[in-house]
Amino acid sequence: MSTLHTALADLLDGLPPGRAAQAVDRLIATYRGRTPSSTPILRDRSDVAAYASYRMPATYAAVCAALAEFRDRAGAWAPDSHLDVGGGTGAATWAVADAWDEGTHTSTVLDWSEAALALGRDLAGSAGHESVRQAQWLKAPVGTGARLPEADLITLSYVIGELPDADREAVVTEAARAARGAVLVVEPGTPDGYARVLAARDAFVAAGLHVLAPCPHDGACPVQAPDWCHFAARVARTSLHRQVKGGSLPYEDEKFSYVAAARFPAGPAPDRVVRHPQIRKGQVLIDLCTVEEGLRRTTVSKRQGPLYRAARDVAWGDSWPPPDTAAE
């Protein structure tokens, strides 16, 4: 049984990098464009193979990072069913399986591209998690008029940005209705991606859900333009990945914005680190999104002992303070 990394390597073994690179160039232009589309971006098998090498590892890493923060707040809650809306080749389905690897949940991937679903199904065949191997792959429209099947957890990862405004609003509203337990939206960590996440956040709160991550509250977001709230997940590059993307480093940082909201009782993060902490001589400067003060900077000095040691290790995107130092 394989991980996503090895499943991709096996699938793409023998694929000419030049051919994949051409398809990747077109996909990059599409994803960076500002014109949403109601038609699938992934049109055929070559597009999907290029997408798998170019985008799937980064999408998986971003969803894993968002789910890790969500799980920190959700406690013992676990989904019995998962719906991956616009899931394409199923990156979020692999991430959900890894997040609850001890569970027995079922997953359904819903997408409008038959080519993406077919490749995702092929990848899933060798997965280590039964929820991935046994996932259902359903072709269906996503947008206005589409009714989603209910599920404990619904994920929308890198999909709402592909939709026209009316379809985007409709699918977010429908996801809020269909989510019996929780819903997660992940988008690129750009100003436009963040704006879409913020609109989804507002819709979830209006529907009676509670924001668990990354926000420490359900109130108005203090991050205003030209700034935007986003985080980063490190992605290891395979040799083919480096060839297709033209990079030389063995890793890249995927910038993403996200919101996770739930129906069940749970507490949001106490505060959230929203920038890389600045480590200086004898002190650490941490920029936080807080419940009562909005955005603020706190300084942790060496004389604060355990809290200072925790501050030296805290990362962008983490909650603050760590539970075992909260009283310091």
mmCIF file of C-alpha atoms in Angstrom:
data_model
loop_
_atom_site.group_PDB
_atom_site.id
_atom_site.type_symbol
_atom_site.label_atom_id
_atom_site.label_comp_id
_atom_site.label_asym_id
_atom_site.label_seq_id
_atom_site.Cartn_x
_atom_site.Cartn_y
_atom_site.Cartn_z
ATOM 1 C CA MET A 1 0.000 0.000 0.000
ATOM 2 C CA SER A 2 1.332 3.448 -0.841
ATOM 3 C CA THR A 3 1.317 7.053 0.237
ATOM 4 C CA LEU A 4 0.217 9.798 -2.115
ATOM 5 C CA HIS A 5 3.883 10.536 -2.897
ATOM 6 C CA THR A 6 4.614 7.002 -4.071
ATOM 7 C CA ALA A 7 1.266 6.669 -5.854
ATOM 8 C CA LEU A 8 2.070 9.789 -7.892
ATOM 9 C CA ALA A 9 5.572 8.545 -8.636
ATOM 10 C CA ASP A 10 4.212 5.225 -9.893
ATOM 11 C CA LEU A 11 1.516 6.882 -11.982
ATOM 12 C CA LEU A 12 3.838 9.406 -13.609
ATOM 13 C CA ASP A 13 6.737 7.013 -14.183
ATOM 14 C CA GLY A 14 7.662 7.248 -17.847
ATOM 15 C CA LEU A 15 5.681 10.427 -18.525
ATOM 16 C CA PRO A 16 7.810 12.705 -20.765
ATOM 17 C CA PRO A 17 8.577 15.797 -18.655
ATOM 18 C CA GLY A 18 8.408 18.032 -21.739
ATOM 19 C CA ARG A 19 4.848 16.996 -22.477
ATOM 20 C CA ALA A 20 3.811 17.456 -18.866
ATOM 21 C CA ALA A 21 5.563 20.832 -18.726
ATOM 22 C CA GLN A 22 3.526 22.133 -21.668
ATOM 23 C CA ALA A 23 0.281 21.204 -19.965
ATOM 24 C CA VAL A 24 1.530 22.688 -16.685
ATOM 25 C CA ASP A 25 2.274 26.007 -18.406
ATOM 26 C CA ARG A 26 -1.334 26.199 -19.578
ATOM 27 C CA LEU A 27 -2.635 25.275 -16.153
ATOM 28 C CA ILE A 28 -0.482 27.916 -14.475
ATOM 29 C CA ALA A 29 -1.881 30.550 -16.823
ATOM 30 C CA THR A 30 -5.408 29.387 -16.038
ATOM 31 C CA TYR A 31 -4.960 29.278 -12.267
ATOM 32 C CA ARG A 32 -3.314 32.702 -12.220
ATOM 33 C CA GLY A 33 -6.006 34.216 -14.417
ATOM 34 C CA ARG A 34 -8.871 36.256 -13.087
ATOM 35 C CA THR A 35 -11.659 34.792 -15.200
ATOM 36 C CA PRO A 36 -13.518 31.946 -13.448
ATOM 37 C CA SER A 37 -14.984 29.214 -15.585
ATOM 38 C CA SER A 38 -18.044 27.006 -15.360
ATOM 39 C CA THR A 39 -16.253 24.349 -17.451
ATOM 40 C CA PRO A 40 -13.593 21.957 -16.154
ATOM 41 C CA ILE A 41 -10.047 23.282 -16.178
ATOM 42 C CA LEU A 42 -8.819 19.678 -16.418
ATOM 43 C CA ARG A 43 -9.962 18.670 -19.887
ATOM 44 C CA ASP A 44 -8.224 15.375 -20.660
ATOM 45 C CA ARG A 45 -5.782 12.770 -19.339
ATOM 46 C CA SER A 46 -2.674 14.827 -20.166
ATOM 47 C CA ASP A 47 -4.092 17.845 -18.340
ATOM 48 C CA VAL A 48 -4.884 15.692 -15.340
ATOM 49 C CA ALA A 49 -1.447 14.058 -15.276
ATOM 50 C CA ALA A 50 0.143 17.506 -15.411
ATOM 51 C CA TYR A 51 -2.126 18.702 -12.636
ATOM 52 C CA ALA A 52 -1.240 15.691 -10.513
ATOM 53 C CA SER A 53 2.475 16.459 -10.784
ATOM 54 C CA TYR A 54 2.089 20.232 -10.503
ATOM 55 C CA ARG A 55 -0.714 20.844 -8.016
ATOM 56 C CA MET A 56 -1.739 17.720 -6.140
ATOM 57 C CA PRO A 57 1.204 17.598 -3.673
ATOM 58 C CA ALA A 58 0.744 21.279 -2.787
ATOM 59 C CA THR A 59 -3.030 20.951 -2.379
ATOM 60 C CA TYR A 60 -2.519 17.899 -0.178
ATOM 61 C CA ALA A 61 0.038 19.720 2.000
ATOM 62 C CA ALA A 62 -2.185 22.775 2.449
ATOM 63 C CA VAL A 63 -5.245 20.702 3.378
ATOM 64 C CA CYS A 64 -3.169 18.617 5.801
ATOM 65 C CA ALA A 65 -1.952 21.788 7.518
ATOM 66 C CA ALA A 66 -5.467 23.216 7.771
ATOM 67 C CA LEU A 67 -6.869 19.932 9.093
ATOM 68 C CA ALA A 68 -4.126 19.727 11.727
ATOM 69 C CA GLU A 69 -5.183 23.111 13.117
ATOM 70 C CA PHE A 70 -8.840 22.116 12.938
ATOM 71 C CA ARG A 71 -8.188 18.867 14.803
ATOM 72 C CA ASP A 72 -6.388 20.759 17.572
ATOM 73 C CA ARG A 73 -9.676 22.566 18.254
ATOM 74 C CA ALA A 74 -12.124 19.746 17.445
ATOM 75 C CA GLY A 75 -10.871 17.382 20.141
ATOM 76 C CA ALA A 76 -12.156 13.823 19.863
ATOM 77 C CA TRP A 77 -14.601 14.587 17.056
ATOM 78 C CA ALA A 78 -14.082 12.523 13.919
ATOM 79 C CA PRO A 79 -16.157 12.250 10.739
ATOM 80 C CA ASP A 80 -17.986 9.103 9.719
ATOM 81 C CA SER A 81 -18.428 10.487 6.202
ATOM 82 C CA HIS A 82 -16.497 12.964 4.062
ATOM 83 C CA LEU A 83 -17.517 14.761 0.867
ATOM 84 C CA ASP A 84 -14.738 16.267 -1.287
ATOM 85 C CA VAL A 85 -16.560 18.878 -3.398
ATOM 86 C CA GLY A 86 -14.805 19.699 -6.658
ATOM 87 C CA GLY A 87 -12.151 17.297 -5.438
ATOM 88 C CA GLY A 88 -10.688 16.472 -8.838
ATOM 89 C CA THR A 89 -7.980 13.855 -8.325
ATOM 90 C CA GLY A 90 -8.731 13.609 -4.598
ATOM 91 C CA ALA A 91 -5.888 15.407 -2.806
ATOM 92 C CA ALA A 92 -8.184 16.423 0.066
ATOM 93 C CA THR A 93 -9.453 12.847 0.355
ATOM 94 C CA TRP A 94 -5.890 11.638 0.945
ATOM 95 C CA ALA A 95 -5.380 14.446 3.494
ATOM 96 C CA VAL A 96 -8.564 13.578 5.410
ATOM 97 C CA ALA A 97 -7.518 9.917 5.499
ATOM 98 C CA ASP A 98 -4.155 10.895 6.983
ATOM 99 C CA ALA A 99 -5.788 13.253 9.511
ATOM 100 C CA TRP A 100 -8.061 10.493 10.848
ATOM 101 C CA ASP A 101 -5.947 7.474 9.978
ATOM 102 C CA GLU A 102 -7.334 5.546 12.931
ATOM 103 C CA GLY A 103 -10.925 6.038 11.752
ATOM 104 C CA THR A 104 -13.279 4.161 9.445
ATOM 105 C CA HIS A 105 -14.901 7.066 7.618
ATOM 106 C CA THR A 106 -16.094 6.916 4.031
ATOM 107 C CA SER A 107 -15.153 9.470 1.370
ATOM 108 C CA THR A 108 -16.924 10.647 -1.778
ATOM 109 C CA VAL A 109 -15.186 12.796 -4.387
ATOM 110 C CA LEU A 110 -17.540 14.915 -6.467
ATOM 111 C CA ASP A 111 -16.255 16.718 -9.570
ATOM 112 C CA TRP A 112 -17.350 17.799 -13.045
ATOM 113 C CA SER A 113 -14.259 16.388 -14.805
ATOM 114 C CA GLU A 114 -14.445 12.715 -15.744
ATOM 115 C CA ALA A 115 -10.730 12.743 -16.598
ATOM 116 C CA ALA A 116 -9.808 14.000 -13.117
ATOM 117 C CA LEU A 117 -12.058 11.470 -11.429
ATOM 118 C CA ALA A 118 -10.624 8.615 -13.479
ATOM 119 C CA LEU A 119 -7.043 9.495 -12.591
ATOM 120 C CA GLY A 120 -7.966 10.018 -8.955
ATOM 121 C CA ARG A 121 -9.565 6.593 -8.897
ATOM 122 C CA ASP A 122 -6.401 5.078 -10.382
ATOM 123 C CA LEU A 123 -4.223 6.775 -7.766
ATOM 124 C CA ALA A 124 -6.499 5.624 -4.964
ATOM 125 C CA GLY A 125 -6.235 1.974 -5.927
ATOM 126 C CA SER A 126 -2.914 1.525 -4.136
ATOM 127 C CA ALA A 127 -3.599 3.815 -1.161
ATOM 128 C CA GLY A 128 -2.737 2.673 2.319
ATOM 129 C CA HIS A 129 -6.036 3.952 3.743
ATOM 130 C CA GLU A 130 -9.216 2.012 3.056
ATOM 131 C CA SER A 131 -11.208 5.268 2.961
ATOM 132 C CA VAL A 132 -9.162 6.312 -0.094
ATOM 133 C CA ARG A 133 -9.177 2.898 -1.795
ATOM 134 C CA GLN A 134 -12.938 2.556 -1.314
ATOM 135 C CA ALA A 135 -13.841 6.175 -2.080
ATOM 136 C CA GLN A 136 -16.688 6.897 -4.461
ATOM 137 C CA TRP A 137 -15.861 9.075 -7.479
ATOM 138 C CA LEU A 138 -18.965 10.843 -8.794
ATOM 139 C CA LYS A 139 -19.296 13.121 -11.802
ATOM 140 C CA ALA A 140 -21.683 15.973 -11.029
ATOM 141 C CA PRO A 141 -22.001 19.713 -11.602
ATOM 142 C CA VAL A 142 -20.796 22.091 -8.902
ATOM 143 C CA GLY A 143 -22.568 25.418 -8.553
ATOM 144 C CA THR A 144 -26.008 26.993 -8.751
ATOM 145 C CA GLY A 145 -28.803 24.442 -8.473
ATOM 146 C CA ALA A 146 -26.558 21.553 -7.462
ATOM 147 C CA ARG A 147 -27.666 19.859 -4.246
ATOM 148 C CA LEU A 148 -24.881 18.222 -2.268
ATOM 149 C CA PRO A 149 -25.314 14.983 -0.333
ATOM 150 C CA GLU A 150 -24.996 15.496 3.404
ATOM 151 C CA ALA A 151 -21.748 14.450 5.096
ATOM 152 C CA ASP A 152 -20.108 14.873 8.476
ATOM 153 C CA LEU A 153 -17.154 16.710 6.910
ATOM 154 C CA ILE A 154 -17.222 18.662 3.653
ATOM 155 C CA THR A 155 -14.042 19.965 2.023
ATOM 156 C CA LEU A 156 -13.752 22.516 -0.784
ATOM 157 C CA SER A 157 -10.080 22.811 -1.656
ATOM 158 C CA TYR A 158 -8.899 25.089 -4.461
ATOM 159 C CA VAL A 159 -12.270 24.895 -6.184
ATOM 160 C CA ILE A 160 -14.426 27.953 -5.480
ATOM 161 C CA GLY A 161 -11.942 30.199 -7.267
ATOM 162 C CA GLU A 162 -12.728 28.309 -10.476
ATOM 163 C CA LEU A 163 -16.415 29.260 -10.296
ATOM 164 C CA PRO A 164 -18.331 32.350 -11.389
ATOM 165 C CA ASP A 165 -19.578 34.492 -8.498
ATOM 166 C CA ALA A 166 -23.140 33.142 -8.451
ATOM 167 C CA ASP A 167 -21.982 29.504 -8.532
ATOM 168 C CA ARG A 168 -19.373 30.217 -5.857
ATOM 169 C CA GLU A 169 -21.937 31.674 -3.469
ATOM 170 C CA ALA A 170 -24.350 28.833 -4.192
ATOM 171 C CA VAL A 171 -21.868 26.024 -3.526
ATOM 172 C CA VAL A 172 -20.615 27.633 -0.291
ATOM 173 C CA THR A 173 -24.179 28.072 0.950
ATOM 174 C CA GLU A 174 -25.024 24.511 -0.033
ATOM 175 C CA ALA A 175 -21.904 23.161 1.690
ATOM 176 C CA ALA A 176 -22.921 24.952 4.896
ATOM 177 C CA ARG A 177 -26.331 23.273 4.686
ATOM 178 C CA ALA A 178 -25.016 19.806 3.851
ATOM 179 C CA ALA A 179 -22.256 19.712 6.488
ATOM 180 C CA ARG A 180 -23.571 17.760 9.451
ATOM 181 C CA GLY A 181 -20.405 18.350 11.469
ATOM 182 C CA ALA A 182 -17.812 20.587 9.835
ATOM 183 C CA VAL A 183 -16.769 22.275 6.606
ATOM 184 C CA LEU A 184 -13.327 23.326 5.366
ATOM 185 C CA VAL A 185 -12.481 25.762 2.557
ATOM 186 C CA VAL A 186 -8.883 26.082 1.331
ATOM 187 C CA GLU A 187 -7.831 28.577 -1.346
ATOM 188 C CA PRO A 188 -4.555 30.007 -2.660
ATOM 189 C CA GLY A 189 -2.817 32.341 -0.232
ATOM 190 C CA THR A 190 -3.340 35.416 -2.394
ATOM 191 C CA PRO A 191 -5.461 38.533 -1.789
ATOM 192 C CA ASP A 192 -8.141 37.128 -4.121
ATOM 193 C CA GLY A 193 -8.001 33.698 -2.510
ATOM 194 C CA TYR A 194 -8.295 35.233 0.939
ATOM 195 C CA ALA A 195 -11.289 37.332 -0.177
ATOM 196 C CA ARG A 196 -13.056 34.144 -1.248
ATOM 197 C CA VAL A 197 -12.234 32.466 2.066
ATOM 198 C CA LEU A 198 -13.495 35.495 3.972
ATOM 199 C CA ALA A 199 -16.790 35.427 2.056
ATOM 200 C CA ALA A 200 -17.137 31.706 2.827
ATOM 201 C CA ARG A 201 -16.391 32.411 6.491
ATOM 202 C CA ASP A 202 -19.184 34.998 6.595
ATOM 203 C CA ALA A 203 -21.583 32.513 5.000
ATOM 204 C CA PHE A 204 -20.715 29.794 7.513
ATOM 205 C CA VAL A 205 -21.201 32.101 10.489
ATOM 206 C CA ALA A 206 -24.528 33.299 9.047
ATOM 207 C CA ALA A 207 -25.578 29.635 8.732
ATOM 208 C CA GLY A 208 -24.940 29.073 12.454
ATOM 209 C CA LEU A 209 -21.550 27.362 12.271
ATOM 210 C CA HIS A 210 -18.668 28.311 14.553
ATOM 211 C CA VAL A 211 -15.203 29.119 13.223
ATOM 212 C CA LEU A 212 -12.564 26.867 14.784
ATOM 213 C CA ALA A 213 -9.535 27.679 12.649
ATOM 214 C CA PRO A 214 -7.588 29.694 11.890
ATOM 215 C CA CYS A 215 -9.593 32.450 13.585
ATOM 216 C CA PRO A 216 -9.775 32.707 17.390
ATOM 217 C CA HIS A 217 -13.322 34.113 17.146
ATOM 218 C CA ASP A 218 -16.486 34.328 15.004
ATOM 219 C CA GLY A 219 -16.434 38.129 14.860
ATOM 220 C CA ALA A 220 -15.392 40.470 12.084
ATOM 221 C CA CYS A 221 -11.961 39.704 10.663
ATOM 222 C CA PRO A 222 -9.408 42.370 11.621
ATOM 223 C CA VAL A 223 -7.222 41.660 8.576
ATOM 224 C CA GLN A 224 -8.098 44.302 6.003
ATOM 225 C CA ALA A 225 -6.851 45.051 2.486
ATOM 226 C CA PRO A 226 -4.184 45.504 1.289
ATOM 227 C CA ASP A 227 -3.155 42.865 3.870
ATOM 228 C CA TRP A 228 -4.515 39.330 3.772
ATOM 229 C CA CYS A 229 -4.512 36.327 6.101
ATOM 230 C CA HIS A 230 -2.560 33.359 4.772
ATOM 231 C CA PHE A 231 -0.205 30.606 5.877
ATOM 232 C CA ALA A 232 2.403 28.301 4.360
ATOM 233 C CA ALA A 233 2.948 24.551 4.078
ATOM 234 C CA ARG A 234 6.261 23.075 2.984
ATOM 235 C CA VAL A 235 6.041 20.679 0.038
ATOM 236 C CA ALA A 236 8.782 18.191 -0.847
ATOM 237 C CA ARG A 237 9.473 18.090 -4.589
ATOM 238 C CA THR A 238 10.090 14.864 -6.490
ATOM 239 C CA SER A 239 12.579 14.876 -9.375
ATOM 240 C CA LEU A 240 9.716 14.890 -11.898
ATOM 241 C CA HIS A 241 8.026 17.656 -9.952
ATOM 242 C CA ARG A 242 11.202 19.753 -10.225
ATOM 243 C CA GLN A 243 11.488 19.053 -13.953
ATOM 244 C CA VAL A 244 7.854 19.892 -14.660
ATOM 245 C CA LYS A 245 7.927 23.104 -12.630
ATOM 246 C CA GLY A 246 11.418 24.144 -13.646
ATOM 247 C CA GLY A 247 12.660 24.422 -10.058
ATOM 248 C CA SER A 248 15.921 23.312 -8.519
ATOM 249 C CA LEU A 249 15.162 23.334 -4.786
ATOM 250 C CA PRO A 250 14.048 20.068 -3.133
ATOM 251 C CA TYR A 251 11.048 21.844 -1.600
ATOM 252 C CA GLU A 252 8.638 24.748 -2.039
ATOM 253 C CA ASP A 253 6.318 26.630 0.290
ATOM 254 C CA GLU A 254 2.642 26.534 -0.636
ATOM 255 C CA LYS A 255 0.872 29.719 0.491
ATOM 256 C CA PHE A 256 -2.784 29.156 1.338
ATOM 257 C CA SER A 257 -5.785 30.722 3.077
ATOM 258 C CA TYR A 258 -8.440 28.653 4.794
ATOM 259 C CA VAL A 259 -11.398 28.540 7.142
ATOM 260 C CA ALA A 260 -12.733 25.573 9.106
ATOM 261 C CA ALA A 261 -16.128 25.822 10.806
ATOM 262 C CA ALA A 262 -18.189 23.353 12.819
ATOM 263 C CA ARG A 263 -21.691 22.729 14.166
ATOM 264 C CA PHE A 264 -20.546 20.916 17.284
ATOM 265 C CA PRO A 265 -19.350 22.634 20.497
ATOM 266 C CA ALA A 266 -15.628 23.372 20.426
ATOM 267 C CA GLY A 267 -13.346 26.232 21.296
ATOM 268 C CA PRO A 268 -11.409 28.252 18.715
ATOM 269 C CA ALA A 269 -7.698 28.891 19.055
ATOM 270 C CA PRO A 270 -6.823 31.226 21.961
ATOM 271 C CA ASP A 271 -4.782 33.426 19.577
ATOM 272 C CA ARG A 272 -3.239 32.725 16.165
ATOM 273 C CA VAL A 273 0.279 33.563 14.962
ATOM 274 C CA VAL A 274 -0.181 35.435 11.676
ATOM 275 C CA ARG A 275 3.424 36.220 10.708
ATOM 276 C CA HIS A 276 6.815 34.582 10.982
ATOM 277 C CA PRO A 277 7.952 35.328 14.583
ATOM 278 C CA GLN A 278 10.983 37.600 14.810
ATOM 279 C CA ILE A 279 13.711 36.138 17.025
ATOM 280 C CA ARG A 280 16.003 38.767 18.476
ATOM 281 C CA LYS A 281 18.582 38.776 21.256
ATOM 282 C CA GLY A 282 16.753 37.782 24.434
ATOM 283 C CA GLN A 283 13.249 38.209 22.998
ATOM 284 C CA VAL A 284 10.756 36.978 20.420
ATOM 285 C CA LEU A 285 8.254 39.256 18.672
ATOM 286 C CA ILE A 286 5.003 37.504 17.744
ATOM 287 C CA ASP A 287 2.195 38.995 15.633
ATOM 288 C CA LEU A 288 -1.169 37.614 16.698
ATOM 289 C CA CYS A 289 -4.825 37.628 15.751
ATOM 290 C CA THR A 290 -6.625 37.781 19.102
ATOM 291 C CA VAL A 291 -10.168 37.524 20.417
ATOM 292 C CA GLU A 292 -10.374 40.847 22.221
ATOM 293 C CA GLU A 293 -7.767 43.073 20.568
ATOM 294 C CA GLY A 294 -7.758 42.034 16.945
ATOM 295 C CA LEU A 295 -4.264 42.169 15.486
ATOM 296 C CA ARG A 296 -1.531 42.856 18.022
ATOM 297 C CA ARG A 297 2.145 42.182 18.630
ATOM 298 C CA THR A 298 3.392 40.561 21.809
ATOM 299 C CA THR A 299 6.997 40.430 23.003
ATOM 300 C CA VAL A 300 8.193 37.394 24.945
ATOM 301 C CA SER A 301 11.461 37.913 26.810
ATOM 302 C CA LYS A 302 14.066 35.449 27.993
ATOM 303 C CA ARG A 303 13.151 36.034 31.618
ATOM 304 C CA GLN A 304 9.739 34.440 30.943
ATOM 305 C CA GLY A 305 11.393 31.011 30.971
ATOM 306 C CA PRO A 306 9.179 28.250 29.531
ATOM 307 C CA LEU A 307 7.073 30.745 27.594
ATOM 308 C CA TYR A 308 10.217 32.157 25.961
ATOM 309 C CA ARG A 309 11.402 28.686 24.985
ATOM 310 C CA ALA A 310 7.983 28.004 23.470
ATOM 311 C CA ALA A 311 8.111 31.334 21.633
ATOM 312 C CA ARG A 312 11.422 30.407 20.011
ATOM 313 C CA ASP A 313 9.799 27.287 18.584
ATOM 314 C CA VAL A 314 6.374 28.691 17.619
ATOM 315 C CA ALA A 315 5.685 28.926 13.887
ATOM 316 C CA TRP A 316 3.571 31.036 11.585
ATOM 317 C CA GLY A 317 0.035 29.630 11.732
ATOM 318 C CA ASP A 318 0.314 28.080 15.218
ATOM 319 C CA SER A 319 -2.070 28.889 18.053
ATOM 320 C CA TRP A 320 -0.684 30.849 20.994
ATOM 321 C CA PRO A 321 0.148 30.323 23.786
ATOM 322 C CA PRO A 322 0.822 26.568 23.907
ATOM 323 C CA PRO A 323 -1.503 24.891 26.457
ATOM 324 C CA ASP A 324 1.282 23.942 28.869
ATOM 325 C CA THR A 325 2.558 27.539 29.039
ATOM 326 C CA ALA A 326 -0.732 29.424 29.065
ATOM 327 C CA ALA A 327 -0.408 30.353 32.717
ATOM 328 C CA GLU A 328 3.119 31.738 32.378
#
